[in-house]
PDB file of C-alpha atoms in Angstrom:
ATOM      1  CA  UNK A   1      23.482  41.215  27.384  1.00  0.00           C
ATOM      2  CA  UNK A   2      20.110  39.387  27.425  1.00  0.00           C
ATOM      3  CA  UNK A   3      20.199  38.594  23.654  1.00  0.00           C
ATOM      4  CA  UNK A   4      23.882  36.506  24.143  1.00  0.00           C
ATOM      5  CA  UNK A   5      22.167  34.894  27.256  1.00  0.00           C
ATOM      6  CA  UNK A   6      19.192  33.172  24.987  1.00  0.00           C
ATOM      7  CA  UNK A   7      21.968  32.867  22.275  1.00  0.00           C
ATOM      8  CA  UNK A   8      23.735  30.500  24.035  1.00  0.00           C
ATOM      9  CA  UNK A   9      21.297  29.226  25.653  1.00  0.00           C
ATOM     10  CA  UNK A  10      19.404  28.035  22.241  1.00  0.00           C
ATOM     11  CA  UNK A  11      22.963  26.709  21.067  1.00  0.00           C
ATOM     12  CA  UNK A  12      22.621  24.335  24.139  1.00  0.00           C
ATOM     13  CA  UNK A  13      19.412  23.412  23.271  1.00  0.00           C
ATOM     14  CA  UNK A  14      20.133  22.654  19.430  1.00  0.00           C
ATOM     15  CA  UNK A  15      23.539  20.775  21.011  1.00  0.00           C
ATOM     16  CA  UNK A  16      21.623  18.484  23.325  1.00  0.00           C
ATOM     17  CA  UNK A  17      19.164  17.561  20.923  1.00  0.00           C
ATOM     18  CA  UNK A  18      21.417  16.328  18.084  1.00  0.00           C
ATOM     19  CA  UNK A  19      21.748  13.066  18.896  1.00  0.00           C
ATOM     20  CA  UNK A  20      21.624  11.385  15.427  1.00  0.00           C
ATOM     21  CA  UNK A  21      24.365   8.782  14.607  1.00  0.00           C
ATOM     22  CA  UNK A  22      26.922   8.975  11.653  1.00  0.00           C
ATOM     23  CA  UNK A  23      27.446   6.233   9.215  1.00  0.00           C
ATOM     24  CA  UNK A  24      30.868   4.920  11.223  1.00  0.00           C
ATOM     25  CA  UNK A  25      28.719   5.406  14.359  1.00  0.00           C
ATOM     26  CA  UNK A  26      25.907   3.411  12.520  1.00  0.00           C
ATOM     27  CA  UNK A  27      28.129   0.595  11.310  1.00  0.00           C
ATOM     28  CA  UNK A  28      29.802   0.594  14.711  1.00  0.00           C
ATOM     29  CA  UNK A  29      26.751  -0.545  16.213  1.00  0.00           C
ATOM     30  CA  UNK A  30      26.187  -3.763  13.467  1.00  0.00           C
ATOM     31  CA  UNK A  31      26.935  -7.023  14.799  1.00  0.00           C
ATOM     32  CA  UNK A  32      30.668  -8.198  12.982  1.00  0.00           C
ATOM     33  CA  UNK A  33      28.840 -10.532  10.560  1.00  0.00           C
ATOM     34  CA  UNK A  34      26.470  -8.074   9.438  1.00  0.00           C
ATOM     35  CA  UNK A  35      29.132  -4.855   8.496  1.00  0.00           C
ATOM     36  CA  UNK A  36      29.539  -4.258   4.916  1.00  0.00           C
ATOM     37  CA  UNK A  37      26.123  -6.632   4.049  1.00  0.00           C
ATOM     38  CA  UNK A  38      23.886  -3.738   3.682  1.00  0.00           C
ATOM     39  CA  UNK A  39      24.583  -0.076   3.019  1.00  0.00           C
ATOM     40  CA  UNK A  40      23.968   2.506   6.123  1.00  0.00           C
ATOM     41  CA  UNK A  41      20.976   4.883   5.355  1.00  0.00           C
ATOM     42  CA  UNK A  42      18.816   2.083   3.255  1.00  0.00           C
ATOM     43  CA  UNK A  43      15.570   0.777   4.372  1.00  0.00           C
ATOM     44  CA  UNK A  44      15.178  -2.939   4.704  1.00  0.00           C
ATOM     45  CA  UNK A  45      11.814  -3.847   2.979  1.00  0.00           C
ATOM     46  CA  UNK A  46       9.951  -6.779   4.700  1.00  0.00           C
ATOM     47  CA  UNK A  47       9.409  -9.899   2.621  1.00  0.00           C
ATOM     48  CA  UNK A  48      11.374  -8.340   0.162  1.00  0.00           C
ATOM     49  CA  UNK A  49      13.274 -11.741  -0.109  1.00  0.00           C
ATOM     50  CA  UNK A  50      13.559 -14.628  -2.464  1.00  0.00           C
ATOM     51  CA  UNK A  51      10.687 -16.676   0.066  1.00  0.00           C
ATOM     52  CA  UNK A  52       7.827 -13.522  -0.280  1.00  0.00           C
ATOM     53  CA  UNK A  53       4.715 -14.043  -1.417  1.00  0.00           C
ATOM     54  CA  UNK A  54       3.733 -12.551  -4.786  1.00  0.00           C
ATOM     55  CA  UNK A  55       0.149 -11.233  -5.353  1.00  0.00           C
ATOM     56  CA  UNK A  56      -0.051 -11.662  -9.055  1.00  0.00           C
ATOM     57  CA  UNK A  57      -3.503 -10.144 -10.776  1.00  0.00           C
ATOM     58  CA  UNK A  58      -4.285 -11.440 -13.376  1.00  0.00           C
ATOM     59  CA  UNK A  59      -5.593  -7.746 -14.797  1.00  0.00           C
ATOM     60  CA  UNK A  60      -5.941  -5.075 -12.565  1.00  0.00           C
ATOM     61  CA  UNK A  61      -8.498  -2.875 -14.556  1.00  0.00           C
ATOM     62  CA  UNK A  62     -12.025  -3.611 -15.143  1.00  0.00           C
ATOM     63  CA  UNK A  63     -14.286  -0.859 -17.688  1.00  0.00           C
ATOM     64  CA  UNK A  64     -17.796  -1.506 -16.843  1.00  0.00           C
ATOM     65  CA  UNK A  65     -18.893   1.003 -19.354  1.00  0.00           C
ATOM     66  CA  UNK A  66     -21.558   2.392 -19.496  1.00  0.00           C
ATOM     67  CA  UNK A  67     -24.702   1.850 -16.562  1.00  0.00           C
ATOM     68  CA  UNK A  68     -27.678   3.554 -15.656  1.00  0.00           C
ATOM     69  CA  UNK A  69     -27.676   5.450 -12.482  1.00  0.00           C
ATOM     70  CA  UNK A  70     -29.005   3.198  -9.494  1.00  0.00           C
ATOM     71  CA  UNK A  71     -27.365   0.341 -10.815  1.00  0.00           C
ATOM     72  CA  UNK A  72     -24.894  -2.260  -9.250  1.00  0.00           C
ATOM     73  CA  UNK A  73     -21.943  -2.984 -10.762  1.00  0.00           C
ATOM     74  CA  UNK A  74     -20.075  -6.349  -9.784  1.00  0.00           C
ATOM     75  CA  UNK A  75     -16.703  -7.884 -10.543  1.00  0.00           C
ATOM     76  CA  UNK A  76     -13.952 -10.051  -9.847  1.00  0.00           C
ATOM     77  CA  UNK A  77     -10.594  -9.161  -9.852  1.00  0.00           C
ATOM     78  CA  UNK A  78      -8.234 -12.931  -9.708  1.00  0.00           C
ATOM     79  CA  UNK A  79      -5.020 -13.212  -8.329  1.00  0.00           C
ATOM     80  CA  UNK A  80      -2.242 -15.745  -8.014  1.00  0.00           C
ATOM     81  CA  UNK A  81       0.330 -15.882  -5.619  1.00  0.00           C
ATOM     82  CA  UNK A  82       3.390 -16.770  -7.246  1.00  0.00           C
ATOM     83  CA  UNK A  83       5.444 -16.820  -4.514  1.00  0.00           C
ATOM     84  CA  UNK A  84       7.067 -19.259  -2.773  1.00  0.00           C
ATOM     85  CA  UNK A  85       5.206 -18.562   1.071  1.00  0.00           C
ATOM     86  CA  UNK A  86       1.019 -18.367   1.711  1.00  0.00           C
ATOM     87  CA  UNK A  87      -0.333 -15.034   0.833  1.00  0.00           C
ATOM     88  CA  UNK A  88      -1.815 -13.257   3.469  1.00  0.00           C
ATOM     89  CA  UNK A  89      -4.306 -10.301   2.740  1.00  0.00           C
ATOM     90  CA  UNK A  90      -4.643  -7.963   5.477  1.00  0.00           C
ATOM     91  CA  UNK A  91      -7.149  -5.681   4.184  1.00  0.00           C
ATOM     92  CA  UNK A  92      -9.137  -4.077   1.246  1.00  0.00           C
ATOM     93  CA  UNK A  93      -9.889  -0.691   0.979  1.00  0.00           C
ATOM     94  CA  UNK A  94     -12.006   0.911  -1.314  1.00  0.00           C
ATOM     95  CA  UNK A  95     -11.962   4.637  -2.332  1.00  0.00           C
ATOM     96  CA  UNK A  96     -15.307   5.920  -1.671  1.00  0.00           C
ATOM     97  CA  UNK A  97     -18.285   4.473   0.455  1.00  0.00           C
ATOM     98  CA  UNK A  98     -20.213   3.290  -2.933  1.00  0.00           C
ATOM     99  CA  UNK A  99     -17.698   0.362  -3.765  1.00  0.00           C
ATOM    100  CA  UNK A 100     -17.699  -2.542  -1.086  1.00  0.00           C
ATOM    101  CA  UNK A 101     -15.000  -5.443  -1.482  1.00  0.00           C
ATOM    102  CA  UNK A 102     -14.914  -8.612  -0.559  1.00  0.00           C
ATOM    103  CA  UNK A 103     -11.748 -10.763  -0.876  1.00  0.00           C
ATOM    104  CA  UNK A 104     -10.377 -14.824   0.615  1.00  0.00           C
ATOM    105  CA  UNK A 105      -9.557 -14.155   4.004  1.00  0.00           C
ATOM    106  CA  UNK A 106      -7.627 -17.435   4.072  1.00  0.00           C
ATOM    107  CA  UNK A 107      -4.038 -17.702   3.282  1.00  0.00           C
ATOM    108  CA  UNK A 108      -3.198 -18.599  -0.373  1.00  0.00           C
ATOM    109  CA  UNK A 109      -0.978 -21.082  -0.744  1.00  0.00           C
ATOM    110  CA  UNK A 110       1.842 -20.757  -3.408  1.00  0.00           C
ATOM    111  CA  UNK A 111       0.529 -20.976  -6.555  1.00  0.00           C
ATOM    112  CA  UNK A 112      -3.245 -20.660  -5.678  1.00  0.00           C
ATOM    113  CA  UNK A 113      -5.535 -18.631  -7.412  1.00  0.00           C
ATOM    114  CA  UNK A 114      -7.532 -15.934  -4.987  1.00  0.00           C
ATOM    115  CA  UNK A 115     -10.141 -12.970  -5.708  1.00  0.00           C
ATOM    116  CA  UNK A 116     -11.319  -9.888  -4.553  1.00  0.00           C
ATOM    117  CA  UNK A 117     -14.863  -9.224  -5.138  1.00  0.00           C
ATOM    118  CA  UNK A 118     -15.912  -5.783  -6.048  1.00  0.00           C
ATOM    119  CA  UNK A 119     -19.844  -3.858  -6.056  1.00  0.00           C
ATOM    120  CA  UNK A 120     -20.006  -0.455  -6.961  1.00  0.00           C
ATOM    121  CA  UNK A 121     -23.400   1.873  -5.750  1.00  0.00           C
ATOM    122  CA  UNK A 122     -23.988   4.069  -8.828  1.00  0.00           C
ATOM    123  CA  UNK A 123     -26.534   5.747  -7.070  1.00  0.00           C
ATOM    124  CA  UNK A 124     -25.704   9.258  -6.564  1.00  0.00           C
ATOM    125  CA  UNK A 125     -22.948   8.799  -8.954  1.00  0.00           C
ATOM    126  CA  UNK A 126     -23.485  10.121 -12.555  1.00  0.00           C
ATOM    127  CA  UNK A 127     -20.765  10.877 -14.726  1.00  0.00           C
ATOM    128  CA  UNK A 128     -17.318   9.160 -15.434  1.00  0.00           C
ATOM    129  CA  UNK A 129     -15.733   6.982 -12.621  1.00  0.00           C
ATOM    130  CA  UNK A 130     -12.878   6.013 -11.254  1.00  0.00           C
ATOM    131  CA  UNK A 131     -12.988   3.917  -8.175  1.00  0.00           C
ATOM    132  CA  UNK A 132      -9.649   2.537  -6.908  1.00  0.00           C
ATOM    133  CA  UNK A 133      -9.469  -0.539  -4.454  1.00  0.00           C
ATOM    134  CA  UNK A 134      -6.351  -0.751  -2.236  1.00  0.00           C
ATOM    135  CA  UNK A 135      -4.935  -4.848  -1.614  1.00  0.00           C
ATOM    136  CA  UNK A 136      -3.028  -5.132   1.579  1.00  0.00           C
ATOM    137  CA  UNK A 137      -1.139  -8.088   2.190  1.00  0.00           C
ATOM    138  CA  UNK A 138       2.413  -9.662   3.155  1.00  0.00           C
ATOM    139  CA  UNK A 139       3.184  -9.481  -0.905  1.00  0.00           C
ATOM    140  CA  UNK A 140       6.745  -8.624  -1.358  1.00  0.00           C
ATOM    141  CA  UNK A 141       4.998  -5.486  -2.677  1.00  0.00           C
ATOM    142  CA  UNK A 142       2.772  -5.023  -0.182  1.00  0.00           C
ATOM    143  CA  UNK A 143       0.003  -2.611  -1.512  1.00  0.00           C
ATOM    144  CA  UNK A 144      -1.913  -3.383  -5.002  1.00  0.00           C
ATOM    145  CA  UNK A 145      -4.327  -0.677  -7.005  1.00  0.00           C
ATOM    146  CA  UNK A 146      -7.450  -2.058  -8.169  1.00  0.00           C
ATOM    147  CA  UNK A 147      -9.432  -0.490 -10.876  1.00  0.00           C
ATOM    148  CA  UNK A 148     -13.009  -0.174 -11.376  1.00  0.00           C
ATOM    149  CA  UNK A 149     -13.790   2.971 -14.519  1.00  0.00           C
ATOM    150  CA  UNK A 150     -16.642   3.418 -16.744  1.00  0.00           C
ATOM    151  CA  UNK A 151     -19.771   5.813 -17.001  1.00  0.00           C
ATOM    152  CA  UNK A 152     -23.036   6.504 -15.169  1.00  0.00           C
ATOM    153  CA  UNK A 153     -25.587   7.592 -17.108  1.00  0.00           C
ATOM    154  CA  UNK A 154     -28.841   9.564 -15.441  1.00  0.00           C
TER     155      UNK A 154
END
């Protein structure tokens, strides 16, 4: 008798707490102009549109080669935005503590060129490398890979 007691009670508890909406439900709930403009279930993508910004780079990979260990390694990575709306960069991360970026903090207007600065640490770091640099910004793709490769020698 107990076990049909928390039987039913669980059902309850799985019944109360579905309160997801179907796709009629879904499309219900659209404003009249907007039903049948975009299908139920997909993600709208922010400045996905014809007026984005586009965060162009000119060549996203850089080789150093070969350094000794204890050396600094700088480049530039350029950009343009070839959008049609100023390019806004949020943020730029950088895999690992040894590579520090620096990038415009100002918006760039439509086609403007832009960089991101990039010094890699080899200390400490001997052998191949592979340091990847994250651009965050109101792109109509809003995350770009940076690559900085090559070798430290001891």
């Amino acid at each position: 008798m107990k076990w049909i007691s928390l039987f039913f009670a669980g059902l309850l508890l799985v019944t109360a707490c579905n309160t997801g909406k179907n796709q009629e439900q879904e499309a219900a709930d659209l404003p009249l102009d907007q039903i049948g403009k975009q299908p139920v279930g997909q993600a709208v993508i922010p400045g996905a549109d014809s007026a984005a910004a586009v965060l162009e780079v000119e060549n996203d990979s850089y080789d150093f080669g070969e350094v000794k260990e204890g050396e600094k390694v700088e480049h530039e990575f350029m950009f343009t935005n070839t959008g049609s709306s100023p390019l806004i960069i949020s943020n730029v991360q950088a895999s690992c503590g040894c590579t520090t970026p620096e990038y415009s903090k100002n918006p760039i207007a439509p086609g403007e060129k832009g960089m991101v600065k990039v010094v890699f640490n080899s200390a400490g770091q001997v052998g191949k490398q592979h340091k990847v640099v994250t651009v965050s910004s109101n792109a109509a793709s809003p995350n770009t890979l940076l690559h900085l490769r090559g070798e430290v020698k001891k």
